[in-house]
Coordinates of C-alpha atoms in Angstrom, one line a residue:
Chain A
M18 CA 95.5 282.2 -100.8
I19 CA 98.4 284.5 -101.7
G20 CA 95.3 287.4 -102.4
E21 CA 95.2 287.3 -98.8
R22 CA 98.5 288.2 -98.0
R23 CA 100.4 290.9 -100.1
F24 CA 103.8 290.4 -100.2
N25 CA 106.5 293.2 -100.5
F26 CA 109.2 291.6 -102.5
N27 CA 111.9 294.1 -102.0
R28 CA 111.9 294.2 -98.2
F29 CA 110.8 290.8 -97.9
K30 CA 108.1 291.3 -95.2
L31 CA 104.5 290.7 -95.2
E32 CA 102.7 293.9 -95.6
Q33 CA 99.4 293.1 -94.6
T34 CA 97.5 289.8 -93.7
S35 CA 94.1 288.6 -92.5
N36 CA 95.0 285.3 -91.2
G37 CA 96.4 286.8 -87.9
R38 CA 100.1 287.3 -89.1
V39 CA 101.4 290.8 -88.2
M40 CA 103.8 292.7 -90.4
D41 CA 107.4 291.7 -89.2
D42 CA 106.3 288.0 -89.3
K43 CA 108.9 285.8 -90.6
V44 CA 108.4 283.8 -93.9
D45 CA 109.1 280.1 -93.3
F46 CA 111.1 278.1 -95.7
L47 CA 111.1 274.2 -94.9
C48 CA 113.4 272.2 -97.2
V49 CA 112.7 268.4 -96.8
L50 CA 115.8 266.5 -98.2
Q51 CA 116.1 262.6 -98.6
T52 CA 119.2 260.9 -98.7
H53 CA 120.5 257.7 -99.3
S54 CA 124.2 256.8 -99.9
L55 CA 124.3 253.0 -100.7
G56 CA 121.7 252.3 -103.5
N57 CA 122.3 253.5 -106.9
S58 CA 119.0 252.7 -109.0
Q59 CA 120.5 254.1 -112.1
K60 CA 123.4 251.6 -111.9
D61 CA 121.2 249.0 -111.2
N62 CA 119.4 249.8 -114.4
G63 CA 122.6 249.7 -116.5
M64 CA 122.9 253.6 -116.6
V65 CA 125.9 255.2 -115.3
R66 CA 125.7 258.6 -113.7
Y67 CA 127.9 261.2 -115.1
G68 CA 130.7 262.5 -113.1
C69 CA 130.7 260.2 -110.4
E70 CA 129.6 256.5 -110.0
D71 CA 129.8 256.8 -106.2
K72 CA 126.6 257.6 -104.8
A73 CA 127.8 258.3 -101.3
E74 CA 130.2 261.0 -102.9
I75 CA 127.0 262.3 -105.1
V76 CA 125.1 262.5 -102.0
K77 CA 128.1 264.5 -99.9
R78 CA 128.7 267.1 -102.5
C79 CA 125.0 267.5 -103.3
V80 CA 123.8 267.9 -99.5
R81 CA 127.0 270.4 -99.3
S82 CA 125.8 272.4 -102.1
L83 CA 122.2 272.7 -100.8
V84 CA 123.1 273.8 -97.6
K85 CA 125.9 276.3 -98.8
S86 CA 123.1 277.7 -101.1
M87 CA 120.6 277.6 -98.1
N88 CA 123.5 279.4 -95.8
Y89 CA 123.8 282.1 -98.8
A90 CA 119.9 282.4 -98.7
V91 CA 119.9 283.2 -95.0
Q92 CA 122.4 286.1 -95.4
V93 CA 120.5 287.9 -98.1
L94 CA 116.9 286.9 -97.0
P95 CA 116.7 287.9 -93.1
N96 CA 113.2 287.7 -93.0
V97 CA 113.0 284.1 -93.8
N98 CA 113.1 281.4 -91.5
F99 CA 115.2 278.5 -93.0
R100 CA 114.6 275.0 -91.9
L101 CA 116.0 271.8 -93.0
Q102 CA 114.4 268.2 -92.3
V103 CA 116.6 265.4 -93.6
F104 CA 115.2 261.6 -93.9
D105 CA 117.8 259.3 -94.7
D106 CA 117.2 255.9 -96.0
H107 CA 119.8 253.5 -94.4
S108 CA 122.7 255.4 -95.6
D109 CA 126.2 253.9 -94.4
D110 CA 127.6 254.9 -91.3
A111 CA 130.5 257.0 -92.8
S112 CA 127.8 258.8 -95.1
I113 CA 126.0 259.6 -91.9
E114 CA 129.2 261.0 -90.2
T115 CA 129.7 263.0 -93.5
L116 CA 125.9 264.3 -93.3
K117 CA 126.3 265.2 -89.9
E118 CA 129.3 267.3 -90.5
T119 CA 127.7 269.2 -93.3
L120 CA 124.5 269.8 -91.4
A121 CA 126.9 271.3 -89.1
T122 CA 128.0 274.0 -91.0
A123 CA 124.2 275.2 -91.5
Q124 CA 123.6 278.8 -90.4
F125 CA 119.7 277.7 -89.6
E126 CA 117.7 274.5 -87.8
T127 CA 118.4 271.2 -89.1
N128 CA 117.1 267.8 -88.2
L129 CA 118.0 264.3 -89.2
E130 CA 115.7 261.5 -89.0
H131 CA 116.3 257.7 -89.9
L132 CA 113.7 256.0 -92.0
E133 CA 112.6 252.7 -91.3
T134 CA 111.2 252.0 -94.5
R135 CA 113.3 251.4 -97.5
G136 CA 113.4 252.5 -101.1
I137 CA 112.8 255.7 -103.0
M138 CA 109.1 256.1 -103.2
P139 CA 108.6 255.6 -99.5
S140 CA 111.1 258.2 -98.8
I141 CA 109.4 260.6 -101.3
L142 CA 106.0 260.0 -99.4
R143 CA 107.7 260.5 -95.8
C144 CA 109.1 263.8 -97.2
Y145 CA 105.6 264.7 -98.8
E146 CA 104.1 264.1 -95.4
H147 CA 106.3 266.1 -93.5
G148 CA 106.2 269.0 -95.8
G149 CA 102.5 268.8 -95.9
E150 CA 102.3 268.3 -91.6
H151 CA 105.1 270.9 -90.7
G152 CA 105.3 273.5 -93.8
K153 CA 104.0 277.1 -92.8
D154 CA 104.7 278.8 -96.1
M155 CA 107.4 277.6 -98.4
V156 CA 108.1 274.0 -99.0
Y157 CA 110.9 272.5 -100.9
Y158 CA 111.2 268.6 -101.5
A159 CA 114.7 268.1 -102.3
Q160 CA 116.8 265.1 -103.2
D161 CA 120.4 264.1 -102.6
D162 CA 121.6 264.1 -106.3
Y163 CA 120.8 267.6 -107.3
L164 CA 123.6 269.8 -107.1
F165 CA 122.8 273.3 -106.4
C166 CA 124.6 276.7 -107.3
E167 CA 125.1 279.0 -104.5
T168 CA 122.3 281.5 -105.5
A169 CA 119.8 278.6 -106.2
I170 CA 117.6 278.9 -103.0
W171 CA 117.8 282.6 -103.0
E172 CA 116.8 282.8 -106.6
M173 CA 113.9 280.2 -106.3
I174 CA 112.3 282.2 -103.4
E175 CA 112.6 285.3 -105.2
E176 CA 111.0 284.0 -108.6
F177 CA 108.6 282.0 -106.2
Y178 CA 107.1 285.1 -104.6
D179 CA 107.4 287.3 -107.8
A180 CA 105.6 284.8 -109.8
S181 CA 103.0 283.8 -107.6
Q182 CA 102.2 287.6 -106.9
K183 CA 101.8 288.1 -110.8
L184 CA 99.9 285.0 -110.9
G185 CA 97.5 285.4 -108.3
N186 CA 98.1 281.8 -107.1
W187 CA 100.9 279.9 -106.0
C188 CA 103.4 278.8 -108.4
V189 CA 105.5 275.6 -108.4
I190 CA 109.6 275.8 -108.9
Y191 CA 111.6 272.9 -110.4
P192 CA 115.3 274.3 -110.5
Y193 CA 116.6 272.2 -113.0
D194 CA 116.2 272.9 -116.7
D195 CA 115.9 269.1 -118.3
P196 CA 117.5 268.8 -121.9
W197 CA 115.0 266.6 -122.6
R198 CA 112.5 269.2 -122.8
Y199 CA 114.2 270.6 -125.7
V200 CA 114.1 267.5 -127.9
P201 CA 111.9 268.4 -130.9
H202 CA 108.6 266.3 -129.9
N203 CA 108.8 268.1 -126.5
I204 CA 109.2 271.7 -127.7
V205 CA 105.8 273.1 -126.4
P206 CA 104.7 276.6 -126.0
V207 CA 105.7 278.2 -122.9
E208 CA 105.9 281.9 -121.5
I209 CA 109.3 283.2 -120.7
V210 CA 109.6 285.7 -117.8
L211 CA 112.6 287.6 -116.3
G212 CA 113.9 286.7 -112.5
R213 CA 116.6 288.4 -110.7
K214 CA 119.4 286.8 -112.4
R215 CA 118.2 284.7 -115.2
H216 CA 115.1 284.0 -117.4
W217 CA 112.5 281.4 -116.2
R218 CA 110.5 279.3 -118.6
R219 CA 107.2 278.0 -118.1
N220 CA 107.2 273.7 -117.5
Y221 CA 104.6 271.4 -117.6
K222 CA 106.9 268.4 -116.4
T223 CA 108.6 268.0 -112.9
A224 CA 110.3 265.8 -110.9
S225 CA 109.4 264.5 -107.6
P226 CA 111.6 267.2 -105.6
F227 CA 110.1 270.8 -106.3
M228 CA 109.0 273.8 -104.3
T229 CA 105.6 275.3 -103.8
H230 CA 103.6 276.6 -101.1
V231 CA 102.0 274.3 -98.2
D232 CA 98.8 275.3 -99.1
V233 CA 99.2 273.6 -102.4
I234 CA 100.5 270.7 -100.9
R235 CA 97.6 270.3 -98.6
K236 CA 95.1 271.1 -101.1
Q237 CA 96.4 268.7 -103.6
W238 CA 97.3 266.2 -101.5
D239 CA 95.8 263.2 -103.6
L240 CA 98.4 264.0 -106.2
L241 CA 101.1 264.0 -103.9
Y242 CA 100.1 260.7 -101.9
K243 CA 99.5 259.1 -105.2
M244 CA 103.3 260.3 -106.2
G245 CA 104.6 258.7 -103.0
T246 CA 102.6 255.4 -103.4
H247 CA 103.3 254.9 -107.2
A248 CA 105.3 252.3 -108.6
V249 CA 109.0 253.6 -110.0
T250 CA 107.9 253.8 -113.6
G251 CA 108.7 256.4 -116.7
D252 CA 105.1 257.8 -116.1
M253 CA 104.9 258.4 -112.6
E254 CA 104.7 262.1 -112.5
D255 CA 102.7 262.2 -115.5
N256 CA 100.1 260.2 -113.6
T257 CA 100.6 262.2 -110.4
I258 CA 101.9 265.5 -109.7
N259 CA 102.3 266.7 -113.2
K260 CA 98.5 266.9 -113.1
L261 CA 99.1 270.0 -111.0
F262 CA 99.9 271.5 -114.2
S263 CA 97.7 269.7 -116.9
E264 CA 94.5 269.5 -115.1
R265 CA 94.7 271.7 -111.8
G266 CA 95.5 275.2 -113.2
Y267 CA 99.0 275.4 -111.4
T268 CA 102.0 277.3 -113.0
L269 CA 105.5 275.5 -112.9
L270 CA 108.5 277.7 -113.6
T271 CA 112.0 276.6 -114.2
P272 CA 115.2 278.6 -114.5
I273 CA 117.1 278.9 -117.8
P274 CA 119.7 277.9 -117.2
S275 CA 119.2 275.4 -114.4
L276 CA 120.0 276.5 -110.8
A277 CA 120.5 272.7 -109.8
L278 CA 121.8 270.1 -111.7
H279 CA 120.7 266.4 -111.9
F280 CA 123.6 264.2 -111.4
Q281 CA 121.9 261.4 -113.5
F282 CA 122.3 260.4 -116.9
D283 CA 124.6 261.8 -119.4
T284 CA 121.7 263.0 -121.4
E285 CA 120.7 264.9 -118.2
K286 CA 124.0 267.6 -118.3
D287 CA 122.8 270.9 -118.7
P288 CA 124.8 272.0 -122.0
Y289 CA 125.2 275.7 -120.5
I290 CA 126.7 274.7 -117.2
D291 CA 130.2 273.5 -116.6
W292 CA 129.1 270.7 -113.8
R293 CA 132.7 270.1 -113.0
E294 CA 133.1 273.7 -111.8
W295 CA 130.2 273.1 -109.5
W296 CA 131.2 270.0 -108.7
N297 CA 134.7 270.7 -107.5
K298 CA 133.4 273.6 -105.2
H299 CA 131.9 270.9 -102.7
A300 CA 135.0 268.2 -102.7
Chain O
M28 CA 121.5 275.2 -155.9
E29 CA 121.9 278.3 -153.8
Q30 CA 125.4 279.3 -153.0
T31 CA 124.9 280.4 -149.4
R32 CA 126.6 283.3 -148.5
L33 CA 125.7 286.6 -146.2
D34 CA 125.8 290.1 -147.2
I35 CA 125.6 292.6 -144.1
V36 CA 124.1 296.0 -144.7
L37 CA 125.1 298.2 -142.2
R38 CA 123.7 301.6 -142.1
T39 CA 125.3 304.5 -140.1
C40 CA 124.5 308.2 -139.4
G41 CA 127.0 309.9 -136.8
N42 CA 124.9 313.2 -137.0
S43 CA 121.5 312.0 -135.5
G44 CA 119.5 308.8 -135.2
V45 CA 116.1 307.6 -135.8
L46 CA 115.2 307.7 -132.2
D47 CA 114.7 310.8 -130.1
N48 CA 118.1 312.4 -129.7
T49 CA 116.9 314.4 -126.4
A50 CA 116.8 311.0 -124.3
Q51 CA 119.7 309.6 -122.9
R52 CA 120.6 306.4 -123.9
I53 CA 121.8 303.7 -121.5
S54 CA 125.5 303.9 -123.1
G55 CA 125.8 307.3 -121.2
T56 CA 128.2 308.2 -123.9
D57 CA 127.6 310.8 -126.9
R58 CA 126.5 309.3 -130.2
P59 CA 129.5 309.2 -132.4
L60 CA 131.2 307.0 -129.9
L61 CA 128.3 305.0 -129.2
I62 CA 128.3 304.2 -133.0
K63 CA 132.2 303.6 -133.1
K64 CA 132.0 301.1 -130.3
C65 CA 128.9 299.2 -132.0
V66 CA 130.6 299.1 -135.4
K67 CA 133.7 297.9 -133.7
S68 CA 132.0 295.2 -132.1
L69 CA 130.4 294.0 -135.5
V70 CA 133.4 294.1 -137.3
E71 CA 135.0 291.8 -134.6
A72 CA 132.0 289.6 -134.7
I73 CA 132.2 289.5 -138.7
N74 CA 136.1 288.7 -138.4
N75 CA 135.5 285.9 -135.6
A76 CA 133.1 284.2 -138.4
N77 CA 135.6 284.8 -141.2
G78 CA 135.7 281.7 -143.4
L79 CA 132.4 280.2 -142.2
I80 CA 130.4 281.3 -145.4
E81 CA 131.5 283.8 -148.1
M82 CA 130.3 287.3 -146.7
K83 CA 130.5 291.0 -147.8
L84 CA 130.0 294.0 -145.7
Y85 CA 128.0 297.0 -147.2
V86 CA 128.2 300.2 -144.9
L87 CA 125.7 302.8 -146.1
D88 CA 126.5 306.3 -144.7
D89 CA 124.0 308.8 -144.1
H90 CA 125.7 312.1 -144.2
S91 CA 128.1 311.9 -141.4
T92 CA 130.9 314.4 -141.1
E93 CA 134.0 313.7 -142.9
E94 CA 135.9 313.7 -139.5
F95 CA 133.5 310.7 -138.4
V96 CA 133.5 309.1 -142.0
A97 CA 137.3 308.7 -141.3
E98 CA 136.9 307.4 -138.1
L99 CA 134.5 304.6 -139.5
K100 CA 136.7 304.0 -142.3
S101 CA 139.4 303.1 -140.0
I102 CA 137.3 300.5 -137.6
I103 CA 135.9 299.1 -140.9
G104 CA 139.3 298.9 -142.5
T105 CA 140.2 296.1 -139.9
C106 CA 137.1 294.0 -141.4
L107 CA 138.6 291.0 -142.7
I108 CA 136.2 290.5 -145.2
D109 CA 135.3 292.3 -148.7
Y110 CA 133.8 295.7 -147.8
E111 CA 132.4 298.6 -149.3
F112 CA 131.8 302.0 -148.1
I113 CA 128.9 304.0 -149.9
S114 CA 128.2 307.6 -148.8
L115 CA 124.5 308.0 -149.4
V116 CA 123.3 311.0 -151.5
D117 CA 120.6 313.4 -150.6
K118 CA 117.2 312.0 -149.8
P119 CA 114.8 312.3 -152.9
D120 CA 112.0 314.6 -152.3
N121 CA 109.5 311.8 -151.7
F122 CA 110.9 311.0 -148.3
K123 CA 110.4 313.0 -145.6
H124 CA 113.2 312.2 -143.4
S125 CA 116.8 311.4 -144.7
Y126 CA 116.9 308.3 -142.0
Q127 CA 113.7 307.1 -144.0
Y128 CA 115.9 307.1 -147.2
S129 CA 118.9 305.4 -145.6
S130 CA 116.2 302.7 -144.1
Y131 CA 115.1 302.2 -147.7
E132 CA 118.2 301.9 -149.4
Q133 CA 119.5 299.4 -146.7
F134 CA 116.3 297.4 -147.5
R135 CA 117.0 297.9 -151.2
Y136 CA 120.5 296.5 -150.9
G137 CA 118.8 293.4 -149.4
R138 CA 116.2 293.1 -152.3
D139 CA 118.5 294.1 -155.2
I140 CA 121.9 292.9 -154.3
S141 CA 121.9 290.2 -152.0
T142 CA 121.2 286.6 -153.5
S143 CA 121.2 284.6 -150.1
L144 CA 121.4 285.9 -146.6
V145 CA 121.2 289.3 -145.7
Y146 CA 121.9 290.8 -142.0
F147 CA 120.4 294.5 -142.1
V148 CA 122.0 295.9 -139.1
E149 CA 121.8 299.7 -137.5
D150 CA 124.4 301.3 -135.9
D151 CA 123.3 301.2 -132.2
Y152 CA 123.7 297.4 -131.7
L153 CA 126.7 296.3 -129.7
H154 CA 127.5 292.6 -130.8
A155 CA 128.8 289.5 -129.0
T156 CA 132.2 288.2 -130.3
D157 CA 130.1 285.4 -131.8
A158 CA 127.3 287.3 -132.9
I159 CA 127.9 286.7 -136.5
S160 CA 128.6 282.8 -136.5
A161 CA 125.9 282.3 -133.7
M162 CA 123.5 283.6 -136.3
I163 CA 124.6 281.8 -139.3
N164 CA 124.8 278.4 -137.7
F165 CA 121.4 278.6 -136.2
Y166 CA 119.9 279.8 -139.2
L167 CA 121.6 276.8 -141.4
E168 CA 120.7 274.2 -138.9
M169 CA 117.3 275.2 -138.3
R170 CA 116.6 275.4 -142.0
N171 CA 118.1 272.0 -142.3
F172 CA 116.5 270.7 -139.6
T173 CA 113.0 271.6 -139.6
D174 CA 110.1 271.9 -142.1
L175 CA 109.5 275.8 -141.4
N176 CA 109.1 277.6 -144.3
S177 CA 111.4 280.6 -143.8
I178 CA 113.0 281.7 -140.4
A179 CA 114.9 285.2 -139.4
V180 CA 116.6 286.2 -136.4
Y181 CA 116.4 289.2 -134.5
P182 CA 119.5 289.5 -132.6
Y183 CA 118.0 291.0 -129.4
D184 CA 116.1 289.4 -126.6
S185 CA 114.2 292.5 -126.5
T186 CA 113.1 293.7 -122.9
H187 CA 109.7 294.2 -124.9
N188 CA 109.2 290.5 -124.8
Y189 CA 109.2 290.7 -121.2
A190 CA 107.1 293.9 -120.3
S191 CA 103.6 293.3 -119.3
P192 CA 101.2 292.6 -120.9
N193 CA 103.7 291.3 -124.0
V194 CA 104.5 288.1 -122.5
E195 CA 103.2 285.7 -125.0
P196 CA 103.7 282.1 -125.4
C197 CA 106.6 281.2 -127.7
R198 CA 108.6 278.2 -128.8
L199 CA 112.1 277.8 -126.6
M200 CA 114.9 275.9 -128.1
T201 CA 118.8 275.2 -127.8
H202 CA 121.5 275.6 -129.9
G203 CA 125.2 276.3 -129.5
N204 CA 125.7 278.3 -126.4
R205 CA 122.4 279.9 -126.2
F206 CA 118.6 279.3 -125.8
W207 CA 116.8 280.6 -128.9
R208 CA 112.9 281.7 -128.6
T209 CA 110.4 282.7 -131.1
T210 CA 109.3 286.3 -130.9
R211 CA 107.0 288.2 -133.0
K212 CA 108.7 291.8 -133.0
S213 CA 111.8 292.9 -134.6
G214 CA 113.4 296.3 -135.3
N215 CA 114.8 297.1 -139.1
T216 CA 117.7 295.1 -137.6
M217 CA 117.3 291.7 -138.6
F218 CA 119.1 288.4 -140.2
I219 CA 116.7 287.0 -142.9
H220 CA 116.9 285.4 -146.5
S221 CA 116.9 288.0 -149.3
N222 CA 114.1 285.9 -151.1
D223 CA 111.8 287.0 -148.1
V224 CA 112.7 291.0 -148.4
R225 CA 111.9 290.7 -151.9
R226 CA 108.8 288.4 -151.0
Y227 CA 107.4 291.0 -148.7
W228 CA 109.0 293.9 -150.1
Q229 CA 105.8 296.2 -149.6
L230 CA 106.2 295.8 -145.8
F231 CA 110.2 296.8 -146.0
E232 CA 109.1 299.7 -148.0
A233 CA 106.1 301.0 -145.9
M234 CA 108.5 300.8 -142.8
A235 CA 111.2 302.7 -144.7
T236 CA 109.1 305.3 -145.9
L237 CA 106.4 306.0 -143.9
Y238 CA 108.1 305.5 -140.1
E239 CA 108.6 308.3 -138.0
F240 CA 109.5 308.0 -134.4
G241 CA 106.3 308.5 -132.2
G242 CA 104.4 308.3 -135.3
N243 CA 101.5 306.0 -136.2
V244 CA 103.3 303.8 -138.7
H245 CA 105.8 301.4 -136.7
E246 CA 107.0 297.8 -136.7
D247 CA 103.8 296.3 -135.7
A248 CA 102.0 297.9 -138.7
T249 CA 105.1 296.8 -141.1
L250 CA 107.7 294.5 -140.5
N251 CA 106.2 292.6 -137.5
R252 CA 103.5 291.3 -139.7
M253 CA 105.8 288.8 -141.3
W254 CA 106.4 287.3 -138.2
N255 CA 105.2 283.9 -136.8
N256 CA 106.3 282.7 -133.1
G257 CA 105.1 279.3 -133.6
V258 CA 102.1 279.4 -131.1
I259 CA 99.5 282.5 -131.6
Y260 CA 100.8 284.6 -134.4
G261 CA 100.8 282.9 -137.9
G262 CA 102.9 285.1 -140.1
P263 CA 104.8 283.6 -142.9
I264 CA 108.5 283.7 -141.4
T265 CA 109.2 282.1 -138.0
L266 CA 111.3 284.6 -135.9
F267 CA 113.8 284.1 -133.4
S268 CA 115.7 285.6 -130.8
P269 CA 118.8 284.4 -128.9
I270 CA 118.7 284.3 -125.2
P271 CA 121.1 285.8 -124.5
S272 CA 121.1 288.2 -127.0
V273 CA 124.0 288.3 -129.5
G274 CA 123.4 291.9 -130.2
I275 CA 122.3 294.7 -127.8
H276 CA 120.1 297.6 -128.9
V277 CA 122.1 300.3 -126.7
S278 CA 118.8 302.7 -126.9
F279 CA 116.7 303.6 -123.7
A280 CA 115.8 300.6 -122.0
E281 CA 118.3 298.4 -119.9
P282 CA 118.7 295.2 -121.6
V283 CA 118.0 291.6 -120.3
Q284 CA 121.0 290.5 -118.3
I285 CA 121.9 287.1 -117.3
N286 CA 124.9 285.2 -116.9
T287 CA 126.9 285.6 -120.2
E288 CA 129.6 287.8 -121.9
L289 CA 126.9 290.2 -122.6
N290 CA 125.7 290.2 -119.1
D291 CA 127.5 293.1 -118.4
W292 CA 127.3 294.6 -121.4
R293 CA 128.7 298.0 -120.1
Q294 CA 131.8 296.0 -119.3
R295 CA 132.1 294.8 -123.0
Y296 CA 131.2 298.2 -124.2
N297 CA 133.9 299.7 -122.2
E298 CA 136.3 297.0 -123.1
I299 CA 136.3 298.3 -127.2
N300 CA 139.1 300.3 -127.4
L301 CA 139.0 302.7 -130.6

């Protein structure tokens, strides 16, 4: 539990531990990313992604933005050990090559593994399993259609530790401020706090890519497993991982405005961010 | 049917403010310069909203020097809407401080002069260029869109909202280019319907006549009793503050900063040439 290890936010060092760590231990950040360049489930459903219909192009730019954001975090958080594990679900050869080129720009450890399974839910489950098995501290589950701003990972880590310390429990971070949360029937009571560069709001709804501590993943594994084995439905998160917030006492925080954009439907455009500006940075 | 219009009632004082004059304000500049910059930012915001609805600016000045009044009038003279400059008379004996009387007069203008919307504003609020239009548009849309009884706007996303233990649940929504949160704390500065000023006049009167810096009567005991944050406080008027602020209180606490025009409030402050 966080109470056992006081975190010095400014110096980003562990001050005192009771679990064998020493003062100058590095904190570990494991990002587990799922990629798939070919199928576009949204197009299959008759929905068109905003910005670009070519899933391979979306994956290329989104993964580049993630690596760039992690590279930025490497520079500003020297006491964090960054790792990126990619699970690819049968992307085409060209996309795999592009992916490898992007990973080659990483200033941290990366690993690419090709899945034997097919489909989004087995990919999610494999990512969840890997995070639970190999995570040491922070684990961020990422997907290939989230476009990040450069400071995203840094701000997420800062807020994660800051909020967790104040809450006395590990929090959960979802970096995308979904406009759906602001339609009238979804406007629920929330707390707002200040982060380093923006406000953060309490949220009760995440999607499968989120960030938390590995302890949460292990303790609440039944919910993650249920998510990873759930059919693709509109209520799959509510039936599974959203119970972290509705039933199990964890706090979900989302930045306002977003640190990552979900490149899906028109209705998911963040009204406060010029997605084209972000998109064009990663051509 | 009511003709929607806005009366902006600004009170100025070049000599001293309500707040402690010995403490260093975040602007780092002297009070006259601070006021002139803030007033100019207000005039710019008014001009940018010109034509949206009918507006009039009242400036109630509390015994500023002749030289300062001339400078203020020069700034206000650039206003594109109808305006009136009123030099307040000496306070009556039943007011302990001059600022109490100017506060009373400001509220009284809202009660007696305004028939529609009124924006009470103090001279140490630095406004975004779209401040007035943002508040008008938000107010009108929220009134038409919701079944809320009354709403009001406090233009400053105050640091008080985020200082422990003041982090309270609120409702958060989006409108225009900002988020808007409910809150239950305002200063004298507020955007409100004059019907509510008349309806809750006792609270305004108490704030104006009894408030003293560091005293026992303050916003929580008076004005803040009107507010409803849609969650845990059930006053008669739902109060909203924009995120980011449309007007920043240039006082002693560094304002909340995020990625907006007013993110670097100092740059905005320095850019205003007098």
